[in-house]
mmCIF file of C-alpha atoms in Angstrom:
data_model
loop_
_atom_site.group_PDB
_atom_site.id
_atom_site.type_symbol
_atom_site.label_atom_id
_atom_site.label_comp_id
_atom_site.label_asym_id
_atom_site.label_seq_id
_atom_site.Cartn_x
_atom_site.Cartn_y
_atom_site.Cartn_z
ATOM 1 C CA MET X 1 137.353 -9.562 165.176
ATOM 2 C CA ALA X 2 139.653 -7.668 162.807
ATOM 3 C CA GLN X 3 138.403 -4.726 160.743
ATOM 4 C CA VAL X 4 137.042 -5.800 157.350
ATOM 5 C CA VAL X 5 138.847 -4.230 154.380
ATOM 6 C CA TYR X 6 136.774 -3.311 151.319
ATOM 7 C CA ASP X 7 136.890 -0.966 148.319
ATOM 8 C CA ARG X 8 133.192 -0.396 147.604
ATOM 9 C CA LYS X 9 130.349 -0.555 150.120
ATOM 10 C CA GLU X 10 127.839 -2.038 147.638
ATOM 11 C CA GLN X 11 130.197 -4.945 146.924
ATOM 12 C CA TYR X 12 130.670 -5.539 150.654
ATOM 13 C CA GLN X 13 126.881 -5.499 151.140
ATOM 14 C CA GLN X 14 126.389 -7.957 148.278
ATOM 15 C CA ILE X 15 128.808 -10.421 149.922
ATOM 16 C CA GLU X 16 127.290 -9.775 153.357
ATOM 17 C CA SER X 17 123.790 -10.612 152.096
ATOM 18 C CA GLY X 18 124.904 -14.105 151.034
ATOM 19 C CA LEU X 19 126.817 -15.187 154.129
ATOM 20 C CA MET X 20 126.212 -18.513 155.822
ATOM 21 C CA PRO X 21 125.381 -18.426 159.573
ATOM 22 C CA GLY X 22 128.556 -17.601 161.510
ATOM 23 C CA GLU X 23 130.587 -16.815 158.370
ATOM 24 C CA GLN X 24 132.842 -13.740 158.644
ATOM 25 C CA ILE X 25 134.017 -11.429 155.846
ATOM 26 C CA ILE X 26 137.772 -10.786 155.748
ATOM 27 C CA ALA X 27 138.041 -8.496 152.691
ATOM 28 C CA VAL X 28 136.219 -7.416 149.514
ATOM 29 C CA TYR X 29 138.338 -5.943 146.718
ATOM 30 C CA ASP X 30 137.188 -4.267 143.519
ATOM 31 C CA ALA X 31 138.686 -5.834 140.387
ATOM 32 C CA ILE X 32 139.850 -4.140 137.208
ATOM 33 C CA GLY X 33 139.716 -5.416 133.651
ATOM 34 C CA THR X 34 136.973 -7.282 131.863
ATOM 35 C CA GLY X 35 135.098 -10.195 133.332
ATOM 36 C CA THR X 36 135.459 -9.858 137.078
ATOM 37 C CA GLY X 37 133.626 -7.315 139.213
ATOM 38 C CA PHE X 38 135.105 -8.087 142.622
ATOM 39 C CA LEU X 39 136.640 -10.739 144.847
ATOM 40 C CA GLY X 40 135.539 -11.396 148.409
ATOM 41 C CA LEU X 41 137.258 -13.409 151.110
ATOM 42 C CA THR X 42 135.508 -14.942 154.078
ATOM 43 C CA ASP X 43 136.722 -17.337 156.734
ATOM 44 C CA ARG X 44 135.159 -20.180 154.669
ATOM 45 C CA ARG X 45 135.502 -19.354 150.961
ATOM 46 C CA VAL X 46 136.568 -17.106 148.110
ATOM 47 C CA ILE X 47 133.703 -15.312 146.315
ATOM 48 C CA VAL X 48 134.233 -14.069 142.756
ATOM 49 C CA GLN X 49 131.769 -11.901 140.838
ATOM 50 C CA ASP X 50 132.063 -12.864 137.162
ATOM 51 C CA LYS X 51 130.608 -10.447 134.608
ATOM 52 C CA SER X 52 131.863 -12.294 131.514
ATOM 53 C CA PHE X 53 128.610 -14.078 130.708
ATOM 54 C CA VAL X 54 126.700 -13.329 127.502
ATOM 55 C CA GLY X 55 123.739 -10.960 127.750
ATOM 56 C CA LYS X 56 125.026 -8.895 130.684
ATOM 57 C CA LYS X 57 124.478 -11.793 133.084
ATOM 58 C CA ILE X 58 126.502 -11.840 136.290
ATOM 59 C CA ALA X 59 127.531 -14.896 138.309
ATOM 60 C CA ILE X 60 128.617 -14.957 141.929
ATOM 61 C CA THR X 61 130.902 -17.972 142.308
ATOM 62 C CA SER X 62 131.755 -19.391 145.729
ATOM 63 C CA ILE X 63 134.965 -21.386 145.973
ATOM 64 C CA PRO X 64 135.447 -23.290 149.240
ATOM 65 C CA TYR X 65 139.084 -23.121 150.373
ATOM 66 C CA ASN X 66 139.342 -26.931 150.346
ATOM 67 C CA LYS X 67 138.703 -26.898 146.569
ATOM 68 C CA VAL X 68 141.571 -24.486 145.824
ATOM 69 C CA SER X 69 144.594 -26.444 144.603
ATOM 70 C CA ALA X 70 146.971 -23.483 144.179
ATOM 71 C CA VAL X 71 147.103 -19.689 144.352
ATOM 72 C CA SER X 72 149.493 -17.381 142.481
ATOM 73 C CA VAL X 73 150.374 -13.694 142.568
ATOM 74 C CA VAL X 74 151.016 -12.164 139.145
ATOM 75 C CA SER X 75 152.664 -8.726 139.361
ATOM 76 C CA ASN X 76 152.895 -6.231 136.534
ATOM 77 C CA LYS X 77 155.425 -3.541 137.478
ATOM 78 C CA SER X 78 155.331 -0.586 135.121
ATOM 79 C CA ILE X 79 158.273 1.518 133.976
ATOM 80 C CA ALA X 80 156.926 4.375 136.100
ATOM 81 C CA GLY X 81 157.391 2.274 139.230
ATOM 82 C CA SER X 82 155.003 0.802 141.748
ATOM 83 C CA PHE X 83 152.614 3.782 141.739
ATOM 84 C CA PHE X 84 151.062 2.598 138.468
ATOM 85 C CA SER X 85 151.476 -1.087 139.135
ATOM 86 C CA SER X 86 148.690 -3.573 139.308
ATOM 87 C CA GLY X 87 148.623 -7.034 140.731
ATOM 88 C CA ALA X 88 146.668 -10.082 139.767
ATOM 89 C CA ILE X 89 145.784 -13.241 141.601
ATOM 90 C CA ALA X 90 145.277 -16.622 139.986
ATOM 91 C CA ILE X 91 143.175 -19.146 141.902
ATOM 92 C CA HIS X 92 143.403 -22.711 140.624
ATOM 93 C CA VAL X 93 140.327 -24.878 141.202
ATOM 94 C CA GLY X 94 140.434 -28.247 139.452
ATOM 95 C CA THR X 95 141.087 -27.530 135.778
ATOM 96 C CA HIS X 96 139.778 -23.941 135.989
ATOM 97 C CA THR X 97 141.808 -20.854 136.880
ATOM 98 C CA TYR X 98 140.135 -17.684 138.114
ATOM 99 C CA GLU X 99 142.289 -14.630 137.433
ATOM 100 C CA VAL X 100 141.442 -11.355 139.138
ATOM 101 C CA GLU X 101 143.366 -8.104 138.654
ATOM 102 C CA PHE X 102 143.477 -5.350 141.274
ATOM 103 C CA ARG X 103 144.679 -1.745 141.438
ATOM 104 C CA GLY X 104 147.989 -1.995 143.277
ATOM 105 C CA ASP X 105 149.801 -5.237 143.966
ATOM 106 C CA ASN X 106 149.313 -4.986 147.762
ATOM 107 C CA LYS X 107 145.713 -6.257 147.374
ATOM 108 C CA ALA X 108 146.855 -9.231 145.301
ATOM 109 C CA HIS X 109 149.440 -10.086 147.975
ATOM 110 C CA HIS X 110 146.823 -9.826 150.745
ATOM 111 C CA VAL X 111 144.394 -12.096 148.834
ATOM 112 C CA HIS X 112 147.214 -14.571 148.144
ATOM 113 C CA ASN X 113 148.254 -14.688 151.807
ATOM 114 C CA VAL X 114 144.692 -15.166 153.089
ATOM 115 C CA ILE X 115 143.962 -17.987 150.614
ATOM 116 C CA LEU X 116 147.334 -19.610 151.336
ATOM 117 C CA HIS X 117 146.583 -19.489 155.069
ATOM 118 C CA PHE X 118 143.291 -21.365 154.604
ATOM 119 C CA ILE X 119 144.486 -23.933 152.026
ATOM 120 C CA THR X 120 147.543 -24.894 154.096
ATOM 121 C CA ALA X 121 145.780 -24.949 157.489
#
């Protein structure tokens, strides 16, 4: 099995604690901006931590790959060059779009490629 990539151990452990039998984590990336805490990828689903609920409530949303209709990479290159760039991913599920922004666009590209692999398999 390949090495799991993650930004913060507590986020990895939170995803790990909710795995289905036999499910494998691929990556867990910390998100920036309001609303989303992190995004996790397993071999079965995308997991998004949503902190945008009223009253400091947090939701962990599981999105099975077969429910994802499209995935987009949204890059924001700064004038200073790629060092300060961020990248966002947009995951389209039915009429809802989950947008998650990461530090550095390489994480957004990795998330995009993993999701694309599973939705086109």
